[in-house]
Amino acid sequence: MNSQSDTKYIHYLQYRGKFKGIPGWLLTTDHKKIGLLYLIAMITFFLVAMSLGFLMKLEMLKPSSTKGSTLMSAQTYNAVFTLHGVIMIFLFIIPGIPAVFGNFFLPIMLGARDVSFPKINLLSWYFYIAGAVIVLISLHTGGGPIDTGWTFYVPYSIRTTANVSLAVFGAFVLGFSSILTAINFITTIHHLRAPGMKWFKMPLFAWGLYATGWIQILATPVIGITLLLVILERTLGVGIFDPALGGDPLLYQHLFWIYSHPAVYIMILPAMGLVSEIIPTFTKKNIFGYSAIAVSSLAIAFVGYLVWGHHMFTSGISDTSRAIFSFLTFVVAIPSGVKVFNWVATMYKASIDPRTPFLFIMAFIVLFSIGGLTGLVLGALDTNIHVTDTYFVVAHFHYVMFGGMGTLFFGGLYYWFPKMFGKLFNEKIANTGLILFVTGFNVLYFTMFIMGYQGMPRRYYTYLAEFQTLQVISTIGSWIMISGILILLGNLVYALFRGRKAPDNPWGGTTLEWTIPSPPPVYNFEKIPVITKGPYERN
Amino acid sequence: MRPNIIEQVDTTFIITIGISFFLLIVITITMIVFVFRYNKKRNPVPSNISGNTLLEIIWTVIPLILVMIIFFSGYTGFKNMRDAPENSMVVKVTGQMWKWTFEYANKKISDTLFVPVGQPIKLEIYSVDVNHSLYLPAFRVKEDAIPGRVNYLWFQPMYEGTFDIACAEYCGLSHSLMYSKLVVLPENEFYEWYNKSQPIDSTINIRNTDTQK
């Protein structure tokens, strides 16, 4: 099994199938190569959307009413924040961890040679790319770049002359990718677990993907149909959402959030699963409360369906429903909190090796806790009325999504990089990048909490002069954060070409991916392993 | 005397931030202490702990109690927000791209909201085109303007002064310029303005009072 001593060893990247070169990649059904195809696409989209965010913050350096020209026009700014949101949400955060790490590692962690439906797996990558291309085409056709915000609220999305129909159709196509990936993962988890791997002997990352999969399958059709109806409304004037045609704008908001709130858990549950993988590896210890973490993933997935109304507390829905949604929102906060306690408790009496991936976990726990706890301000009814649709929400959302899923996307990349590519990276540079990232992150987004409570509404091209100081501080934070991200990514690109060879198990992990060579062979396991103990048990 | 909405919102906020800050500090400090105390150099052999049911029950129940306190505080303030006093002065507000128009009981129309100090005001909120949201940051209240429905909010200005009215729901090109002003006047000055017959009136000499937070 040792790759160094085996001279004949051919790993998945060296393996030549029917086709060579680029066709070999584009027609591959190897779950690991599909994971890498997603990774390349996703980092590209992330960098594009990050640049848009950078431009938004530059525009915020001064209010447009002051003398001298600003960076961009109001229409451009509106398109930029919409695209920042659409690309980040639909092309990065929602598919991110399952598509890249789920594809690459789920079969290996279960002791399988591939997912249940390898061809459908490749098809879902094509749906993903097709959706992205359609959004790209929409920018240059019809009325130009979409300017509705990533929520596509009607009636504005019905009435704007921008090319909403095509962009929204792109998001519709992306839904297929999401559903097919989920079907594949759920089937794989049900059928391809190695002999002896009972449900409660499954790694927690698989539990996270399993809970996520069910949300993707059950909730995605709702947004698909809703977005199609928006297109129909724009082209045929059917009158479902636009009151001028006899429709109801609140119906749209209900349908949108019936998907998009559970979607928040699509974004975060895989990241939570990843945290539960990384912590036992670096604490050299079994995770604290395995069953509680596993079951709370399912609990979050279920209760997550019932709280969509908390996005609509000022929309005029009934007072009773607002109270119920608020109550349920607090209930769903508990399992997330319990997970955080479990992770920290795992460190008790451990033997902690604080290597780079573990530092990502520490960053995640702090950022995600701030995000989660400020969610309580938004969950409470009277404070919600004040801070909803302000920078407070923007800050909360970025702490949870970017501080949560984003940090773990990079953390996961750092954790599994030696396994995926067989190379080691420079940890000092990585840690420097991470510190810059976390520092910049807090300067950028924490100021937004303050501005939000002071009454700075979101999606504003210009703002009142009293907010300028905080806006400037926030913009400077974005520069620090982006330099951290570029260092983190650059470090890995360097390692890819110049990194030292990685051993099979550089961190001392206990799950199955660490028992096979780095990088893994094409079919993962020569012999399918037989499981006799829990995923994090040592001896 | 009705409880003050501003104070209620700020109270919920302080309770929530207090609890949050406490939890965040506990989590962060505990984590950092563990990382140093149970470092592999100091503690080369990890203990085999895989759970503790009592502990897990405790840290489920205590947060549950804490969030229920926040829920009730938020709910109490909210009930007050939704229950406009019967003696409220009703003003119709219409949002459109990109301005607010206020219409009083005597059909007087204004692009600035003038109100008498101390008087509870109930705003009935309409929209003629897309969604907007009427937001009075200084009074901690906001409600969306949705075409085809009538929403409402109420507030009670206790001081004279001029305050911002913003649009908080994205509504297109000039969303960020859709500001208007709330001007709180002494009762006699308000009624002087109110009873003057002018079709559209924002010409009153706004007294040079500072915006109060």
mmCIF file of C-alpha atoms in Angstrom, chain A residues 232-485:
data_model
loop_
_atom_site.group_PDB
_atom_site.id
_atom_site.type_symbol
_atom_site.label_atom_id
_atom_site.label_comp_id
_atom_site.label_asym_id
_atom_site.label_seq_id
_atom_site.Cartn_x
_atom_site.Cartn_y
_atom_site.Cartn_z
ATOM 1 C CA LEU A 232 -43.682 32.948 -17.661
ATOM 2 C CA GLU A 233 -44.841 36.085 -15.919
ATOM 3 C CA ARG A 234 -42.282 38.151 -17.826
ATOM 4 C CA THR A 235 -42.977 36.612 -21.211
ATOM 5 C CA LEU A 236 -46.708 35.836 -21.119
ATOM 6 C CA GLY A 237 -47.975 38.051 -18.300
ATOM 7 C CA VAL A 238 -49.792 35.160 -16.623
ATOM 8 C CA GLY A 239 -50.430 37.119 -13.438
ATOM 9 C CA ILE A 240 -49.275 34.871 -10.627
ATOM 10 C CA PHE A 241 -47.013 37.282 -8.778
ATOM 11 C CA ASP A 242 -47.565 40.766 -10.213
ATOM 12 C CA PRO A 243 -50.565 42.494 -8.594
ATOM 13 C CA ALA A 244 -51.032 44.612 -11.714
ATOM 14 C CA LEU A 245 -51.974 41.337 -13.439
ATOM 15 C CA GLY A 246 -53.927 39.973 -10.471
ATOM 16 C CA GLY A 247 -51.030 38.176 -8.798
ATOM 17 C CA ASP A 248 -49.552 38.307 -5.285
ATOM 18 C CA PRO A 249 -45.970 39.449 -4.601
ATOM 19 C CA LEU A 250 -45.974 37.755 -1.187
ATOM 20 C CA LEU A 251 -46.681 34.398 -2.837
ATOM 21 C CA TYR A 252 -43.334 34.772 -4.571
ATOM 22 C CA GLN A 253 -41.568 35.526 -1.295
ATOM 23 C CA HIS A 254 -43.112 32.473 0.366
ATOM 24 C CA LEU A 255 -42.106 30.175 -2.489
ATOM 25 C CA PHE A 256 -38.649 31.683 -2.759
ATOM 26 C CA TRP A 257 -37.858 31.240 0.926
ATOM 27 C CA ILE A 258 -39.465 27.788 1.181
ATOM 28 C CA TYR A 259 -36.446 26.797 -0.907
ATOM 29 C CA SER A 260 -33.943 29.411 0.070
ATOM 30 C CA HIS A 261 -34.141 29.005 3.794
ATOM 31 C CA PRO A 262 -33.496 25.248 3.685
ATOM 32 C CA ALA A 263 -30.813 26.185 1.149
ATOM 33 C CA VAL A 264 -28.988 27.944 3.966
ATOM 34 C CA TYR A 265 -28.634 24.491 5.513
ATOM 35 C CA ILE A 266 -27.561 23.044 2.166
ATOM 36 C CA MET A 267 -24.744 25.561 2.461
ATOM 37 C CA ILE A 268 -23.758 24.946 6.070
ATOM 38 C CA LEU A 269 -24.442 21.239 6.856
ATOM 39 C CA PRO A 270 -21.612 19.887 4.668
ATOM 40 C CA ALA A 271 -19.269 22.432 6.289
ATOM 41 C CA MET A 272 -20.353 21.219 9.731
ATOM 42 C CA GLY A 273 -19.661 17.664 8.595
ATOM 43 C CA LEU A 274 -16.178 18.702 7.549
ATOM 44 C CA VAL A 275 -15.502 20.295 10.929
ATOM 45 C CA SER A 276 -16.447 17.002 12.542
ATOM 46 C CA GLU A 277 -13.845 15.251 10.350
ATOM 47 C CA ILE A 278 -10.973 17.627 10.951
ATOM 48 C CA ILE A 279 -11.317 17.947 14.739
ATOM 49 C CA PRO A 280 -10.816 14.231 15.618
ATOM 50 C CA THR A 281 -7.795 14.070 13.304
ATOM 51 C CA PHE A 282 -5.919 16.859 15.060
ATOM 52 C CA THR A 283 -7.128 16.169 18.590
ATOM 53 C CA LYS A 284 -6.187 12.480 18.182
ATOM 54 C CA LYS A 285 -9.432 11.674 19.875
ATOM 55 C CA ASN A 286 -12.908 10.352 19.240
ATOM 56 C CA ILE A 287 -15.429 13.129 18.551
ATOM 57 C CA PHE A 288 -17.523 14.125 21.539
ATOM 58 C CA GLY A 289 -21.151 13.064 21.105
ATOM 59 C CA TYR A 290 -21.017 11.372 17.705
ATOM 60 C CA SER A 291 -24.714 10.458 17.673
ATOM 61 C CA ALA A 292 -25.817 13.925 18.785
ATOM 62 C CA ILE A 293 -23.877 15.494 15.921
ATOM 63 C CA ALA A 294 -25.185 12.975 13.391
ATOM 64 C CA VAL A 295 -28.795 13.267 14.484
ATOM 65 C CA SER A 296 -28.687 17.044 14.837
ATOM 66 C CA SER A 297 -27.768 17.253 11.129
ATOM 67 C CA LEU A 298 -31.060 15.575 10.311
ATOM 68 C CA ALA A 299 -32.898 17.681 12.903
ATOM 69 C CA ILE A 300 -31.526 20.883 11.391
ATOM 70 C CA ALA A 301 -32.483 19.695 7.909
ATOM 71 C CA PHE A 302 -36.037 19.025 9.071
ATOM 72 C CA VAL A 303 -36.731 22.067 11.236
ATOM 73 C CA GLY A 304 -34.962 24.196 8.609
ATOM 74 C CA TYR A 305 -38.030 23.725 6.417
ATOM 75 C CA LEU A 306 -40.315 25.379 8.917
ATOM 76 C CA VAL A 307 -38.714 28.776 9.402
ATOM 77 C CA TRP A 308 -38.800 30.402 5.959
ATOM 78 C CA GLY A 309 -41.162 33.114 7.170
ATOM 79 C CA HIS A 310 -38.443 34.757 9.272
ATOM 80 C CA HIS A 311 -37.197 36.337 6.045
ATOM 81 C CA MET A 312 -40.552 38.092 5.741
ATOM 82 C CA PHE A 313 -41.142 39.657 9.156
ATOM 83 C CA THR A 314 -41.761 43.116 7.668
ATOM 84 C CA SER A 315 -43.608 41.986 4.560
ATOM 85 C CA GLY A 316 -47.043 42.191 6.142
ATOM 86 C CA ILE A 317 -47.620 38.480 6.867
ATOM 87 C CA SER A 318 -49.958 37.909 9.817
ATOM 88 C CA ASP A 319 -48.783 38.716 13.332
ATOM 89 C CA THR A 320 -49.524 35.151 14.474
ATOM 90 C CA SER A 321 -47.394 33.621 11.752
ATOM 91 C CA ARG A 322 -44.574 36.024 12.557
ATOM 92 C CA ALA A 323 -44.641 34.872 16.184
ATOM 93 C CA ILE A 324 -44.634 31.185 15.182
ATOM 94 C CA PHE A 325 -41.787 31.624 12.714
ATOM 95 C CA SER A 326 -39.779 33.517 15.323
ATOM 96 C CA PHE A 327 -40.338 30.762 17.886
ATOM 97 C CA LEU A 328 -39.278 28.005 15.473
ATOM 98 C CA THR A 329 -36.234 30.021 14.475
ATOM 99 C CA PHE A 330 -35.019 29.938 18.059
ATOM 100 C CA VAL A 331 -35.696 26.200 18.216
ATOM 101 C CA VAL A 332 -33.543 25.533 15.138
ATOM 102 C CA ALA A 333 -30.724 27.551 16.683
ATOM 103 C CA ILE A 334 -30.277 24.898 19.393
ATOM 104 C CA PRO A 335 -28.923 21.941 17.367
ATOM 105 C CA SER A 336 -26.402 24.272 15.698
ATOM 106 C CA GLY A 337 -25.295 25.501 19.108
ATOM 107 C CA VAL A 338 -25.040 21.933 20.420
ATOM 108 C CA LYS A 339 -22.694 21.086 17.564
ATOM 109 C CA VAL A 340 -20.377 23.945 18.500
ATOM 110 C CA PHE A 341 -20.297 22.734 22.142
ATOM 111 C CA ASN A 342 -19.545 19.193 20.966
ATOM 112 C CA TRP A 343 -16.632 20.373 18.844
ATOM 113 C CA VAL A 344 -15.092 22.383 21.650
ATOM 114 C CA ALA A 345 -15.681 19.524 24.119
ATOM 115 C CA THR A 346 -13.791 17.174 21.808
ATOM 116 C CA MET A 347 -10.690 19.268 22.541
ATOM 117 C CA TYR A 348 -10.992 18.487 26.275
ATOM 118 C CA LYS A 349 -8.172 16.189 27.425
ATOM 119 C CA ALA A 350 -7.138 15.757 23.808
ATOM 120 C CA SER A 351 -3.649 15.758 22.372
ATOM 121 C CA ILE A 352 -3.982 18.705 20.044
ATOM 122 C CA ASP A 353 -1.676 19.178 17.089
ATOM 123 C CA PRO A 354 -2.627 22.707 15.912
ATOM 124 C CA ARG A 355 -1.598 22.336 12.273
ATOM 125 C CA THR A 356 -3.031 24.537 9.510
ATOM 126 C CA PRO A 357 -6.364 22.688 8.983
ATOM 127 C CA PHE A 358 -6.999 22.818 12.732
ATOM 128 C CA LEU A 359 -6.431 26.579 12.752
ATOM 129 C CA PHE A 360 -9.118 26.842 10.054
ATOM 130 C CA ILE A 361 -11.426 25.057 12.482
ATOM 131 C CA MET A 362 -10.652 27.546 15.252
ATOM 132 C CA ALA A 363 -11.324 30.420 12.836
ATOM 133 C CA PHE A 364 -14.547 28.733 11.768
ATOM 134 C CA ILE A 365 -15.797 28.241 15.327
ATOM 135 C CA VAL A 366 -15.313 31.921 16.197
ATOM 136 C CA LEU A 367 -16.706 33.346 12.924
ATOM 137 C CA PHE A 368 -19.601 30.914 12.769
ATOM 138 C CA SER A 369 -20.480 31.557 16.426
ATOM 139 C CA ILE A 370 -20.601 35.314 15.794
ATOM 140 C CA GLY A 371 -22.782 34.637 12.757
ATOM 141 C CA GLY A 372 -25.072 32.289 14.639
ATOM 142 C CA LEU A 373 -25.400 34.484 17.724
ATOM 143 C CA THR A 374 -26.200 37.624 15.737
ATOM 144 C CA GLY A 375 -28.868 35.471 14.130
ATOM 145 C CA LEU A 376 -30.634 35.642 17.500
ATOM 146 C CA VAL A 377 -30.972 39.419 17.045
ATOM 147 C CA LEU A 378 -32.635 38.709 13.700
ATOM 148 C CA GLY A 379 -34.774 35.909 15.090
ATOM 149 C CA ALA A 380 -36.264 38.100 17.831
ATOM 150 C CA LEU A 381 -39.305 39.890 16.414
ATOM 151 C CA ASP A 382 -38.865 43.469 17.569
ATOM 152 C CA THR A 383 -35.149 43.752 16.804
ATOM 153 C CA ASN A 384 -35.733 42.047 13.461
ATOM 154 C CA ILE A 385 -38.152 44.802 12.435
ATOM 155 C CA HIS A 386 -35.386 47.326 13.042
ATOM 156 C CA VAL A 387 -32.387 45.559 11.496
ATOM 157 C CA THR A 388 -33.887 43.507 8.673
ATOM 158 C CA ASP A 389 -32.872 44.720 5.201
ATOM 159 C CA THR A 390 -29.951 46.634 6.708
ATOM 160 C CA TYR A 391 -26.211 45.993 6.766
ATOM 161 C CA PHE A 392 -26.849 43.961 9.935
ATOM 162 C CA VAL A 393 -28.349 41.193 7.811
ATOM 163 C CA VAL A 394 -25.526 41.474 5.298
ATOM 164 C CA ALA A 395 -22.968 41.079 8.089
ATOM 165 C CA HIS A 396 -24.833 38.168 9.735
ATOM 166 C CA PHE A 397 -25.179 36.408 6.408
ATOM 167 C CA HIS A 398 -21.491 36.768 5.565
ATOM 168 C CA TYR A 399 -20.400 35.555 8.998
ATOM 169 C CA VAL A 400 -22.538 32.434 8.681
ATOM 170 C CA MET A 401 -22.027 31.703 4.996
ATOM 171 C CA PHE A 402 -18.564 33.018 4.256
ATOM 172 C CA GLY A 403 -17.171 32.615 7.775
ATOM 173 C CA GLY A 404 -18.877 29.215 7.938
ATOM 174 C CA MET A 405 -18.968 27.550 4.561
ATOM 175 C CA GLY A 406 -16.255 29.735 2.969
ATOM 176 C CA THR A 407 -13.704 29.182 5.749
ATOM 177 C CA LEU A 408 -14.364 25.450 5.660
ATOM 178 C CA PHE A 409 -14.154 25.272 1.883
ATOM 179 C CA PHE A 410 -10.590 26.526 2.163
ATOM 180 C CA GLY A 411 -10.042 24.557 5.367
ATOM 181 C CA GLY A 412 -11.205 21.381 3.622
ATOM 182 C CA LEU A 413 -8.957 22.137 0.698
ATOM 183 C CA TYR A 414 -6.012 22.470 3.073
ATOM 184 C CA TYR A 415 -6.990 19.341 4.994
ATOM 185 C CA TRP A 416 -7.340 17.114 1.952
ATOM 186 C CA PHE A 417 -4.864 18.763 -0.410
ATOM 187 C CA PRO A 418 -2.064 16.243 0.415
ATOM 188 C CA LYS A 419 -4.467 13.391 -0.289
ATOM 189 C CA MET A 420 -5.935 14.898 -3.466
ATOM 190 C CA PHE A 421 -2.647 15.877 -5.090
ATOM 191 C CA GLY A 422 -0.006 14.015 -3.115
ATOM 192 C CA LYS A 423 1.819 17.233 -2.262
ATOM 193 C CA LEU A 424 2.580 19.040 0.987
ATOM 194 C CA PHE A 425 2.195 22.817 1.327
ATOM 195 C CA ASN A 426 4.058 25.441 3.314
ATOM 196 C CA GLU A 427 2.221 25.748 6.642
ATOM 197 C CA LYS A 428 3.812 29.033 7.735
ATOM 198 C CA ILE A 429 2.607 30.841 4.627
ATOM 199 C CA ALA A 430 -0.796 29.192 4.995
ATOM 200 C CA ASN A 431 -1.090 30.336 8.617
ATOM 201 C CA THR A 432 -0.105 33.889 7.675
ATOM 202 C CA GLY A 433 -2.755 33.893 4.962
ATOM 203 C CA LEU A 434 -5.333 32.581 7.400
ATOM 204 C CA ILE A 435 -4.548 35.250 9.998
ATOM 205 C CA LEU A 436 -4.864 37.988 7.353
ATOM 206 C CA PHE A 437 -8.129 36.444 6.186
ATOM 207 C CA VAL A 438 -9.676 36.349 9.663
ATOM 208 C CA THR A 439 -8.452 39.852 10.579
ATOM 209 C CA GLY A 440 -9.681 41.397 7.338
ATOM 210 C CA PHE A 441 -12.926 39.462 7.589
ATOM 211 C CA ASN A 442 -13.757 40.958 10.973
ATOM 212 C CA VAL A 443 -12.784 44.496 9.956
ATOM 213 C CA LEU A 444 -14.878 44.168 6.800
ATOM 214 C CA TYR A 445 -18.024 42.635 8.250
ATOM 215 C CA PHE A 446 -18.106 43.557 11.927
ATOM 216 C CA THR A 447 -18.352 47.249 11.001
ATOM 217 C CA MET A 448 -21.440 46.292 9.029
ATOM 218 C CA PHE A 449 -23.190 45.132 12.207
ATOM 219 C CA ILE A 450 -22.679 48.602 13.658
ATOM 220 C CA MET A 451 -23.812 50.410 10.521
ATOM 221 C CA GLY A 452 -26.828 48.135 10.321
ATOM 222 C CA TYR A 453 -27.993 48.888 13.827
ATOM 223 C CA GLN A 454 -27.484 52.587 13.084
ATOM 224 C CA GLY A 455 -29.885 52.240 10.164
ATOM 225 C CA MET A 456 -27.795 51.755 7.019
ATOM 226 C CA PRO A 457 -30.043 49.862 4.560
ATOM 227 C CA ARG A 458 -28.567 47.191 2.304
ATOM 228 C CA ARG A 459 -28.170 47.346 -1.479
ATOM 229 C CA TYR A 460 -27.466 51.087 -1.404
ATOM 230 C CA TYR A 461 -25.425 52.650 -4.169
ATOM 231 C CA THR A 462 -24.840 55.749 -2.079
ATOM 232 C CA TYR A 463 -25.268 56.514 1.603
ATOM 233 C CA LEU A 464 -25.602 59.268 4.192
ATOM 234 C CA ALA A 465 -22.380 61.092 5.056
ATOM 235 C CA GLU A 466 -22.540 59.930 8.696
ATOM 236 C CA PHE A 467 -21.661 56.358 7.630
ATOM 237 C CA GLN A 468 -18.499 57.233 5.723
ATOM 238 C CA THR A 469 -15.946 56.506 8.468
ATOM 239 C CA LEU A 470 -17.272 52.993 9.053
ATOM 240 C CA GLN A 471 -17.632 52.380 5.321
ATOM 241 C CA VAL A 472 -13.968 53.286 4.781
ATOM 242 C CA ILE A 473 -12.842 50.994 7.624
ATOM 243 C CA SER A 474 -14.943 48.209 6.162
ATOM 244 C CA THR A 475 -13.412 48.722 2.708
ATOM 245 C CA ILE A 476 -9.893 48.564 4.142
ATOM 246 C CA GLY A 477 -10.914 45.294 5.791
ATOM 247 C CA SER A 478 -11.841 43.919 2.366
ATOM 248 C CA TRP A 479 -8.295 44.584 1.138
ATOM 249 C CA ILE A 480 -6.761 42.757 4.106
ATOM 250 C CA MET A 481 -9.139 39.839 3.687
ATOM 251 C CA ILE A 482 -8.572 39.505 -0.047
ATOM 252 C CA SER A 483 -4.791 39.536 0.371
ATOM 253 C CA GLY A 484 -5.219 36.685 2.867
ATOM 254 C CA ILE A 485 -7.329 34.716 0.386
#
